[in-house]
């Protein structure tokens, strides 16, 4: 387990099978010729492999190939598209264990979590396979003797840009509905986790998708972003990542203009009232903050606690967080793995330091050492935080939770809403009426009552304000991937 590199090499050759890693265009692996990009093992800091950044010509070729793929894919009957997506789900499930291990090694995600996500990927394709022939147009009762109906047509080529925190899961989450609606997709995974997307694209071909329907372009965001977004063949951008990069993507798309779906950062409020089941809330607060070692846009990173139970509850969270086992990604008993990359590891440490220097009190955890043997951080609880501090306002993207006291329901809502982000959140109380009052007033795309974190592909997911816009799952997201055509036909005599 100390050294996952030999397992890594055999997983790469069995799942990807190519000599060199590059972009996957119409079933061919195409190497770039740019700067060498290292793939670093987050658990050992050793370089697992290097691959060359892509170039503008390859990006353009991948888009042209997607255009050809789209023509064939859109010509499939809706039922046949559904069968192919269902088959892709089955193939993912068939390769689930090696895929989960490759995902764990390269992203740093704990193997238990990687398995759950790969299984969810199979479920995502299964779910959308059922939608291909069920997203219907309407017949609209217009006045006069005319028939008016709507057609839902695919957009064409969709560009999906995804991050490193949950690589294959977030790729599938965004690629599957686009494909289900008859679009082709150019997927651009993070340059630090380029591999599992390649496996997904290979399996898509094996499942019966025409070549070019799902291409993957691997390289730096700056090499690919503007070239792809400005290309007139690309009709939509779905972006999952930081708010800063999301703004740049949005600005580039606005020049065309084409629409975006943006899933960005969060600083979600997990609100605990004094009448809640505190033992349950404390355990959930740990998962809310630490799942995927906190590298999670919907993390419950602001813990709002009613003043009467503040000290007692924060202590309970601090005790419970110690039980959250950070370990090697392939350790079966680990709840969380190392942080994916050095830049993010450093950022988490800087944020913890900053919080303490702003006056927060460290309850447990703290700044993590640079050991040269993995980007392991300590789950951290900070108390005596007020919502004006930067540690309460900026996303950490690590297992760091800040505890903020409040007195009244109105104050809890005001603090929750005093954020540029509005992605998720939770309310803990035994008072049903209060739960619904709070839910109605908190600005977020997703709220839980007396629970935190459950998600399913069938329900809408997305945020407001600096957390982005659009909904990326459920039936709702199918509107994102279709354009409506309104058709008028005179049918009455003399019309
Ligand atoms: P992080 O900095 O944590 O990697 P980003 O939001 O920058 O988060 O990255 C998310 C995705 O966006 C990655 O696939 C990355 O390569 C890509 N990306 C980065 N910069 C750009 C850009 N200028 N245009 C398009 N995509 C980009």
Coordinates of C-alpha atoms and ligand atoms in Angstrom, one line a residue:
X1 CA 0.0 0.0 0.0
X2 CA 2.9 2.3 0.6
X3 CA 3.7 2.3 -3.1
X4 CA 0.8 2.2 -5.4
X5 CA 2.9 2.9 -8.5
X6 CA 3.2 -0.8 -9.7
X7 CA -0.6 -1.3 -9.3
X8 CA -1.1 2.1 -11.1
X9 CA 1.0 0.9 -14.1
X10 CA -1.0 -2.3 -14.5
X11 CA -4.3 -0.4 -14.1
X12 CA -3.3 2.1 -16.8
X13 CA -2.3 -0.6 -19.2
X14 CA -5.4 -2.7 -18.6
X15 CA -7.9 0.1 -18.6
X16 CA -6.4 2.5 -21.1
X17 CA -3.9 0.4 -22.9
X18 CA -2.1 3.2 -24.7
X19 CA 1.7 3.7 -24.7
X20 CA 1.3 7.5 -24.1
X21 CA -1.5 9.4 -22.5
X22 CA -3.1 12.1 -24.5
X23 CA -6.5 13.1 -25.9
X24 CA -9.0 10.6 -27.0
X25 CA -10.5 11.6 -30.3
X26 CA -12.8 9.3 -32.3
X27 CA -11.3 6.2 -30.6
X28 CA -7.7 7.3 -31.2
X29 CA -5.2 8.4 -28.5
X30 CA -3.6 11.6 -29.8
X31 CA -0.5 12.8 -28.0
X32 CA 0.1 16.5 -27.4
X33 CA 3.4 18.3 -28.0
X34 CA 3.3 20.9 -25.2
X35 CA 4.9 21.1 -21.8
X36 CA 5.2 17.8 -19.9
X37 CA 2.5 17.6 -17.2
X38 CA 3.3 15.4 -14.2
X39 CA 0.6 13.2 -12.7
X40 CA 1.6 13.1 -9.0
X41 CA 0.5 10.4 -6.5
X42 CA -1.2 12.4 -3.7
X43 CA -0.2 9.7 -1.2
X44 CA 3.5 9.6 -2.0
X45 CA 4.2 12.8 -3.9
X46 CA 6.0 10.6 -6.5
X47 CA 5.3 11.3 -10.2
X48 CA 3.2 8.4 -11.6
X49 CA 3.6 9.5 -15.2
X50 CA 4.0 12.5 -17.4
X51 CA 2.0 13.5 -20.4
X52 CA 2.4 16.3 -22.9
X53 CA 0.0 19.3 -22.9
X54 CA -2.3 19.4 -25.9
X55 CA -2.3 22.2 -28.5
X56 CA -4.9 24.3 -30.4
X57 CA -4.8 22.1 -33.4
X58 CA -5.7 19.0 -31.5
X59 CA -8.5 20.9 -29.7
X60 CA -10.0 22.0 -33.0
X61 CA -9.7 18.5 -34.4
X62 CA -11.5 17.0 -31.4
X63 CA -14.3 19.5 -31.9
X64 CA -14.7 18.7 -35.6
X65 CA -14.7 15.1 -34.7
X66 CA -17.5 15.7 -32.1
X67 CA -19.5 17.5 -34.8
X68 CA -19.3 14.3 -37.0
X69 CA -20.1 12.2 -33.9
X70 CA -23.1 14.3 -33.2
X71 CA -24.5 13.8 -36.6
X72 CA -24.5 10.1 -36.2
X73 CA -25.6 10.0 -32.6
X74 CA -28.5 12.3 -33.2
X75 CA -29.6 10.1 -36.1
X76 CA -29.9 7.1 -33.7
X77 CA -33.5 6.6 -32.5
X78 CA -34.1 7.8 -29.0
X79 CA -34.6 4.2 -27.9
X80 CA -31.3 3.1 -29.4
X81 CA -29.5 6.0 -27.6
X82 CA -31.0 4.8 -24.4
X83 CA -29.8 1.3 -25.0
X84 CA -26.3 2.5 -25.6
X85 CA -26.3 4.6 -22.4
X86 CA -27.6 1.7 -20.4
X87 CA -24.9 -0.5 -21.9
X88 CA -22.3 2.1 -20.9
X89 CA -23.6 1.9 -17.3
X90 CA -23.3 -1.9 -17.4
X91 CA -19.7 -1.7 -18.7
X92 CA -18.8 0.8 -16.0
X93 CA -20.2 -1.6 -13.4
X94 CA -18.3 -4.5 -15.0
X95 CA -15.0 -2.5 -14.6
X96 CA -16.0 -1.0 -11.3
X97 CA -13.2 -2.3 -9.1
X98 CA -10.2 -1.4 -11.3
X99 CA -11.8 2.0 -12.1
X100 CA -12.4 2.7 -8.5
X101 CA -8.7 1.8 -7.7
X102 CA -7.4 4.0 -10.5
X103 CA -9.6 6.9 -9.3
X104 CA -8.5 6.4 -5.7
X105 CA -4.8 6.4 -6.6
X106 CA -4.9 9.4 -8.9
X107 CA -7.4 11.6 -7.1
X108 CA -6.4 10.6 -3.5
X109 CA -10.0 9.7 -2.8
X110 CA -10.5 6.9 -0.2
X111 CA -11.2 3.6 -1.9
X112 CA -14.6 3.2 -0.1
X113 CA -15.7 6.6 -1.5
X114 CA -14.2 5.8 -5.0
X115 CA -16.2 2.6 -5.1
X116 CA -19.4 4.4 -4.2
X117 CA -18.8 7.0 -6.9
X118 CA -18.1 4.5 -9.6
X119 CA -21.2 2.7 -8.7
X120 CA -23.1 6.0 -8.9
X121 CA -21.6 6.6 -12.3
X122 CA -23.2 3.4 -13.6
X123 CA -26.4 4.6 -12.0
X124 CA -26.1 8.0 -13.7
X125 CA -25.9 6.4 -17.2
X126 CA -28.8 4.0 -16.3
X127 CA -30.9 6.9 -15.1
X128 CA -30.4 9.0 -18.2
X129 CA -30.8 6.0 -20.5
X130 CA -34.5 6.0 -19.4
X131 CA -34.9 9.7 -20.4
X132 CA -33.9 9.5 -24.1
X133 CA -37.4 8.8 -25.2
X134 CA -39.3 10.6 -22.5
X135 CA -38.4 14.3 -22.7
X136 CA -41.3 15.4 -24.8
X137 CA -42.4 18.5 -26.6
X138 CA -45.8 20.0 -26.1
X139 CA -48.9 20.8 -28.1
X140 CA -50.0 24.3 -27.2
X141 CA -53.6 25.4 -27.4
X142 CA -53.1 28.7 -29.4
X143 CA -56.1 30.7 -30.5
X144 CA -57.3 30.4 -34.2
X145 CA -57.2 27.3 -36.4
X146 CA -53.6 26.5 -36.0
X147 CA -51.6 23.7 -34.6
X148 CA -48.6 24.8 -32.5
X149 CA -46.2 22.3 -31.1
X150 CA -42.7 22.3 -29.7
X151 CA -39.8 20.1 -30.6
X152 CA -36.9 19.5 -28.2
X153 CA -33.7 19.4 -30.3
X154 CA -30.1 18.6 -29.2
X155 CA -27.8 21.6 -29.1
X156 CA -24.9 19.9 -31.0
X157 CA -21.5 19.8 -29.4
X158 CA -21.3 20.5 -25.7
X159 CA -18.0 21.3 -23.9
X160 CA -17.7 19.8 -20.4
X161 CA -14.9 21.1 -18.2
X162 CA -14.5 19.1 -15.0
X163 CA -12.3 19.3 -11.8
X164 CA -10.1 16.9 -9.9
X165 CA -12.1 16.3 -6.7
X166 CA -14.4 13.6 -8.0
X167 CA -13.2 13.1 -11.6
X168 CA -15.2 10.3 -13.1
X169 CA -18.4 11.1 -11.0
X170 CA -18.5 14.7 -12.1
X171 CA -17.7 13.8 -15.6
X172 CA -20.6 11.3 -15.8
X173 CA -22.9 13.7 -13.9
X174 CA -22.5 16.3 -16.7
X175 CA -21.8 14.1 -19.8
X176 CA -24.7 11.6 -19.4
X177 CA -27.6 14.1 -19.6
X178 CA -26.0 15.9 -22.6
X179 CA -25.6 12.6 -24.4
X180 CA -29.1 11.4 -23.5
X181 CA -30.5 14.4 -25.3
X182 CA -28.6 13.6 -28.5
X183 CA -25.6 15.9 -28.1
X184 CA -22.0 15.0 -28.5
X185 CA -19.6 16.0 -25.8
X186 CA -16.0 17.2 -25.7
X187 CA -14.9 16.4 -22.1
X188 CA -11.9 18.3 -20.7
X189 CA -11.0 16.7 -17.3
X190 CA -8.6 18.3 -14.9
X191 CA -5.0 18.0 -16.0
X192 CA -4.2 16.4 -12.6
X193 CA -6.8 13.6 -13.0
X194 CA -7.0 12.9 -16.8
X195 CA -7.3 9.1 -16.7
X196 CA -10.7 7.8 -15.7
X197 CA -12.3 10.1 -18.2
X198 CA -10.3 8.3 -20.9
X199 CA -11.6 5.0 -19.6
X200 CA -15.2 6.3 -19.7
X201 CA -14.8 7.4 -23.4
X202 CA -13.3 4.0 -24.4
X203 CA -16.2 2.2 -22.8
X204 CA -18.7 4.5 -24.5
X205 CA -17.3 3.4 -27.8
X206 CA -17.5 -0.2 -26.7
X207 CA -21.1 0.3 -25.7
X208 CA -22.0 1.3 -29.2
X209 CA -21.6 5.1 -29.3
X210 CA -20.4 6.4 -32.7
X211 CA -16.8 7.6 -32.7
X212 CA -16.6 11.3 -31.9
X213 CA -19.7 11.3 -29.7
X214 CA -17.6 11.5 -26.6
X215 CA -14.1 12.8 -27.1
X216 CA -11.7 13.7 -24.3
X217 CA -9.1 16.4 -24.6
X218 CA -6.3 16.3 -22.0
X219 CA -4.2 19.3 -21.1
X220 CA -4.2 22.6 -19.3
X221 CA -7.2 24.8 -19.0
X222 CA -5.5 27.7 -20.6
X223 CA -4.4 25.7 -23.6
X224 CA -7.9 24.3 -24.2
X225 CA -10.4 26.8 -22.7
X226 CA -10.4 29.8 -25.0
X227 CA -9.8 27.7 -28.1
X228 CA -12.7 25.5 -27.4
X229 CA -15.1 28.1 -26.1
X230 CA -14.6 30.4 -29.1
X231 CA -15.1 27.7 -31.6
X232 CA -18.4 28.2 -33.4
X233 CA -19.1 24.4 -33.4
X234 CA -19.3 24.4 -29.6
X235 CA -22.9 25.3 -28.5
X236 CA -22.7 25.1 -24.7
X237 CA -20.2 25.0 -21.9
X238 CA -20.8 23.1 -18.7
X239 CA -18.1 24.0 -16.1
X240 CA -17.5 22.5 -12.7
X241 CA -14.6 24.1 -10.7
X242 CA -13.6 27.2 -8.9
X243 CA -15.6 30.4 -8.9
X244 CA -12.6 32.3 -10.3
X245 CA -12.1 30.0 -13.3
X246 CA -15.9 29.8 -13.7
X247 CA -16.0 33.6 -14.1
X248 CA -13.4 33.4 -16.9
X249 CA -15.3 30.6 -18.7
X250 CA -18.5 32.6 -18.4
X251 CA -16.9 35.7 -19.8
X252 CA -15.4 33.7 -22.8
X253 CA -18.8 32.1 -23.5
X254 CA -20.5 35.5 -23.3
X255 CA -18.4 36.7 -26.3
X256 CA -20.1 34.2 -28.6
X257 CA -22.7 34.3 -26.9
X258 CA -23.4 30.7 -25.8
X259 CA -24.9 29.5 -22.5
X260 CA -23.1 28.0 -19.6
X261 CA -24.0 25.7 -16.8
X262 CA -21.8 26.6 -13.9
X263 CA -21.2 24.5 -10.7
X264 CA -18.7 26.6 -8.7
X265 CA -17.7 27.0 -5.1
X266 CA -19.6 27.0 -1.8
X267 CA -19.5 27.9 1.9
X268 CA -22.6 26.2 3.0
X269 CA -24.2 26.8 6.4
X270 CA -25.0 23.8 8.6
X271 CA -27.4 25.3 11.1
X272 CA -27.9 23.5 14.5
X273 CA -30.7 24.6 16.8
X274 CA -30.7 23.7 20.5
X275 CA -33.6 21.4 20.2
X276 CA -31.9 19.2 17.6
X277 CA -30.8 15.6 18.1
X278 CA -27.3 16.8 18.9
X279 CA -25.5 13.4 18.8
X280 CA -26.7 12.8 15.3
X281 CA -26.1 16.4 14.2
X282 CA -22.5 16.2 15.5
X283 CA -21.7 13.0 13.6
X284 CA -23.3 14.5 10.4
X285 CA -21.4 17.8 10.9
X286 CA -18.1 15.8 10.6
X287 CA -19.3 14.1 7.4
X288 CA -20.6 17.4 6.0
X289 CA -17.1 19.0 6.5
X290 CA -14.8 16.0 5.8
X291 CA -16.4 13.9 3.1
X292 CA -13.8 13.5 0.3
X293 CA -11.4 15.2 2.8
X294 CA -13.4 18.4 2.4
X295 CA -12.7 18.7 -1.3
X296 CA -16.4 19.0 -2.0
X297 CA -18.3 22.1 -3.2
X298 CA -21.3 21.2 -1.1
X299 CA -19.3 20.8 2.1
X300 CA -20.9 22.1 5.3
X301 CA -18.0 24.3 6.1
X302 CA -19.8 26.9 8.2
X303 CA -21.3 25.3 11.3
X304 CA -23.9 27.7 12.8
X305 CA -24.7 26.7 16.4
X306 CA -27.2 28.2 18.7
X307 CA -25.4 29.9 21.6
X308 CA -26.9 27.9 24.5
X309 CA -25.4 24.6 23.1
X310 CA -22.4 26.2 21.4
X311 CA -19.5 25.0 23.6
X312 CA -21.0 21.6 24.2
X313 CA -21.8 21.0 20.5
X314 CA -18.5 22.2 19.2
X315 CA -16.7 19.8 21.7
X316 CA -18.9 16.9 20.4
X317 CA -17.9 17.7 16.8
X318 CA -14.2 18.0 17.8
X319 CA -14.4 14.5 19.4
X320 CA -16.3 13.0 16.5
X321 CA -13.9 14.5 13.9
X322 CA -10.9 12.7 15.4
X323 CA -12.7 9.4 14.5
X324 CA -12.7 10.5 10.8
X325 CA -9.8 8.4 9.6
X326 CA -7.5 10.0 7.0
X327 CA -5.4 7.3 5.4
X328 CA -3.9 5.9 2.3
X329 CA -6.4 6.0 -0.6
X330 CA -6.3 2.2 -0.9
X331 CA -6.6 1.6 2.8
X332 CA -10.0 -0.1 3.2
X333 CA -10.6 1.5 6.6
X334 CA -9.8 5.1 5.5
X335 CA -12.7 7.6 5.5
X336 CA -10.7 10.2 3.6
X337 CA -7.4 10.2 1.7
X338 CA -4.8 12.9 1.1
X339 CA -5.5 16.2 -0.6
X340 CA -5.2 15.8 -4.3
X341 CA -2.4 18.2 -5.0
X342 CA 0.3 20.4 -3.4
X343 CA -1.2 23.7 -4.3
X344 CA -4.5 22.8 -2.6
X345 CA -2.6 21.3 0.4
X346 CA -0.7 24.6 0.8
X347 CA -3.9 26.6 0.4
X348 CA -5.7 24.6 3.2
X349 CA -2.7 25.3 5.5
X350 CA -2.7 29.0 4.7
X351 CA -6.4 29.2 5.3
X352 CA -6.1 27.5 8.8
X353 CA -3.2 29.9 9.7
X354 CA -5.2 32.8 8.5
X355 CA -8.3 31.8 10.5
X356 CA -6.1 31.5 13.7
X357 CA -4.5 34.9 13.0
X358 CA -7.9 36.4 12.5
X359 CA -8.8 35.4 16.1
X360 CA -10.4 31.9 15.6
X361 CA -9.6 29.4 18.4
X362 CA -8.2 26.1 17.2
X363 CA -10.2 23.2 18.8
X364 CA -8.6 20.3 17.0
X365 CA -6.4 19.7 13.9
X366 CA -4.4 22.7 12.7
X367 CA -1.7 23.3 10.2
X368 CA -0.4 20.1 8.7
X369 CA 3.3 19.3 8.2
X370 CA 4.9 19.0 4.8
X371 CA 6.5 15.5 5.0
X372 CA 7.2 14.8 1.4
X373 CA 5.2 11.6 1.8
X374 CA 1.7 12.6 0.8
X375 CA -0.6 15.6 1.1
X376 CA -2.2 14.5 4.4
X377 CA -4.1 17.2 6.3
X378 CA -5.7 17.1 9.7
X379 CA -9.4 17.5 10.0
X380 CA -9.7 20.9 11.8
X381 CA -12.3 22.6 13.9
X382 CA -12.1 26.4 14.6
X383 CA -14.4 28.1 17.1
X384 CA -15.1 31.7 18.1
X385 CA -15.4 32.5 14.5
X386 CA -17.6 35.3 13.3
X387 CA -19.0 35.5 9.8
X388 CA -17.0 38.6 8.8
X389 CA -13.7 36.7 9.0
X390 CA -12.1 35.5 5.8
X391 CA -12.1 31.9 7.1
X392 CA -15.9 32.2 7.2
X393 CA -16.2 33.8 3.8
X394 CA -13.8 32.0 1.5
X395 CA -14.0 28.4 0.4
X396 CA -11.2 26.2 1.9
X397 CA -11.9 23.0 0.0
X398 CA -10.4 20.9 2.8
X399 CA -11.6 19.3 6.0
X400 CA -11.9 22.5 8.0
X401 CA -15.1 23.6 9.7
X402 CA -15.6 26.9 11.4
X403 CA -18.2 27.2 14.2
X404 CA -20.2 30.4 14.4
X405 CA -22.6 31.1 17.3
X406 CA -26.1 32.6 16.8
X407 CA -28.9 33.5 19.1
X408 CA -32.2 33.5 17.2
X409 CA -33.7 31.9 14.1
X410 CA -33.6 35.2 12.3
X411 CA -29.9 35.6 13.1
X412 CA -29.1 32.1 11.9
X413 CA -30.9 32.8 8.5
X414 CA -29.1 36.2 8.2
X415 CA -25.7 34.6 8.8
X416 CA -26.4 31.7 6.4
X417 CA -27.3 34.2 3.7
X418 CA -24.4 36.6 4.4
X419 CA -22.2 34.9 1.9
X420 CA -21.3 35.3 -1.8
X421 CA -22.0 31.6 -2.2
X422 CA -25.4 29.9 -2.2
X423 CA -25.0 26.2 -2.9
X424 CA -26.2 23.9 -0.1
X425 CA -26.9 23.8 3.6
X426 CA -28.8 22.1 6.4
X427 CA -31.0 22.8 9.3
X428 CA -31.1 20.7 12.4
X429 CA -34.2 21.0 14.7
X430 CA -37.1 18.9 16.0
X431 CA -39.5 21.8 15.3
X432 CA -41.0 20.9 11.9
X433 CA -42.4 24.4 11.4
X434 CA -39.1 26.1 12.1
X435 CA -37.3 23.7 9.7
X436 CA -39.6 24.7 6.9
X437 CA -39.4 28.4 7.8
X438 CA -35.6 28.3 7.7
X439 CA -35.5 26.2 4.4
X440 CA -37.8 28.8 2.8
X441 CA -35.5 31.7 3.7
X442 CA -32.0 30.3 3.2
X443 CA -30.5 31.1 -0.2
X444 CA -29.2 27.8 -1.6
X445 CA -29.9 25.3 -4.4
X446 CA -30.0 22.4 -2.0
X447 CA -31.0 22.1 1.6
X448 CA -31.2 19.2 3.9
X449 CA -33.3 18.9 7.1
X450 CA -31.9 16.8 9.9
X451 CA -29.4 15.2 7.5
X452 CA -26.4 16.3 5.4
X453 CA -25.0 15.3 2.1
X454 CA -27.3 12.7 0.4
X455 CA -27.6 13.3 -3.3
X456 CA -29.0 11.4 -6.2
X457 CA -28.9 11.9 -9.9
X458 CA -32.7 12.0 -10.1
X459 CA -32.8 15.3 -8.1
X460 CA -31.7 18.7 -9.3
X461 CA -28.3 20.0 -8.1
X462 CA -26.8 23.4 -8.5
X463 CA -26.3 26.8 -6.8
X464 CA -27.1 30.5 -6.9
X465 CA -24.9 33.6 -7.0
X466 CA -21.2 32.9 -6.9
X467 CA -22.0 29.2 -6.6
X468 CA -23.0 29.3 -10.3
X469 CA -26.2 28.8 -12.2
X470 CA -28.2 26.1 -13.8
X471 CA -29.2 22.7 -12.5
X472 CA -27.0 19.7 -13.4
X473 CA -29.1 16.7 -12.6
X474 CA -32.5 15.3 -12.5
X475 CA -35.1 15.9 -15.2
X476 CA -34.5 19.6 -14.8
X477 CA -31.1 19.6 -16.4
X478 CA -32.5 18.2 -19.6
X479 CA -33.7 21.7 -20.5
X480 CA -30.0 22.7 -20.4
X481 CA -29.1 20.3 -23.2
X482 CA -32.0 20.9 -25.6
X483 CA -33.3 23.8 -27.6
X484 CA -37.0 24.3 -28.1
X485 CA -38.4 24.8 -31.6
X486 CA -41.9 26.1 -31.8
X487 CA -43.8 25.0 -34.9
X488 CA -47.0 26.5 -36.4
X489 CA -49.2 24.8 -38.8
X490 CA -52.6 26.1 -40.1
X491 CA -55.1 23.3 -39.9
X492 CA -58.6 24.9 -40.0
X493 CA -60.4 25.5 -43.2
X494 CA -59.6 29.0 -44.5
X495 CA -56.7 29.5 -42.2
Ligands
LIG1 P1 -8.4 24.2 -9.6 O1 -7.6 25.5 -9.6 O2 -8.8 23.8 -8.2 O3 -7.8 23.1 -10.4 P2 -10.1 25.2 -11.6 O4 -11.5 25.8 -11.5 O5 -9.1 26.1 -12.1 O6 -9.8 24.5 -10.2 O7 -10.2 23.9 -12.5 C1 -11.3 23.2 -13.0 C2 -11.2 22.9 -14.4 O8 -11.1 24.1 -15.2 C3 -10.0 22.0 -14.7 O9 -10.3 21.1 -15.7 C4 -9.0 23.1 -15.3 O10 -8.1 22.6 -16.2 C5 -10.0 24.0 -16.0 N1 -9.5 25.3 -16.3 C6 -8.6 26.0 -15.7 N2 -8.4 27.2 -16.3 C7 -9.3 27.3 -17.3 C8 -9.6 28.3 -18.3 N3 -9.0 29.4 -18.4 N4 -10.5 27.9 -19.2 C9 -11.1 26.8 -19.2 N5 -10.9 25.8 -18.3 C10 -10.0 26.1 -17.4

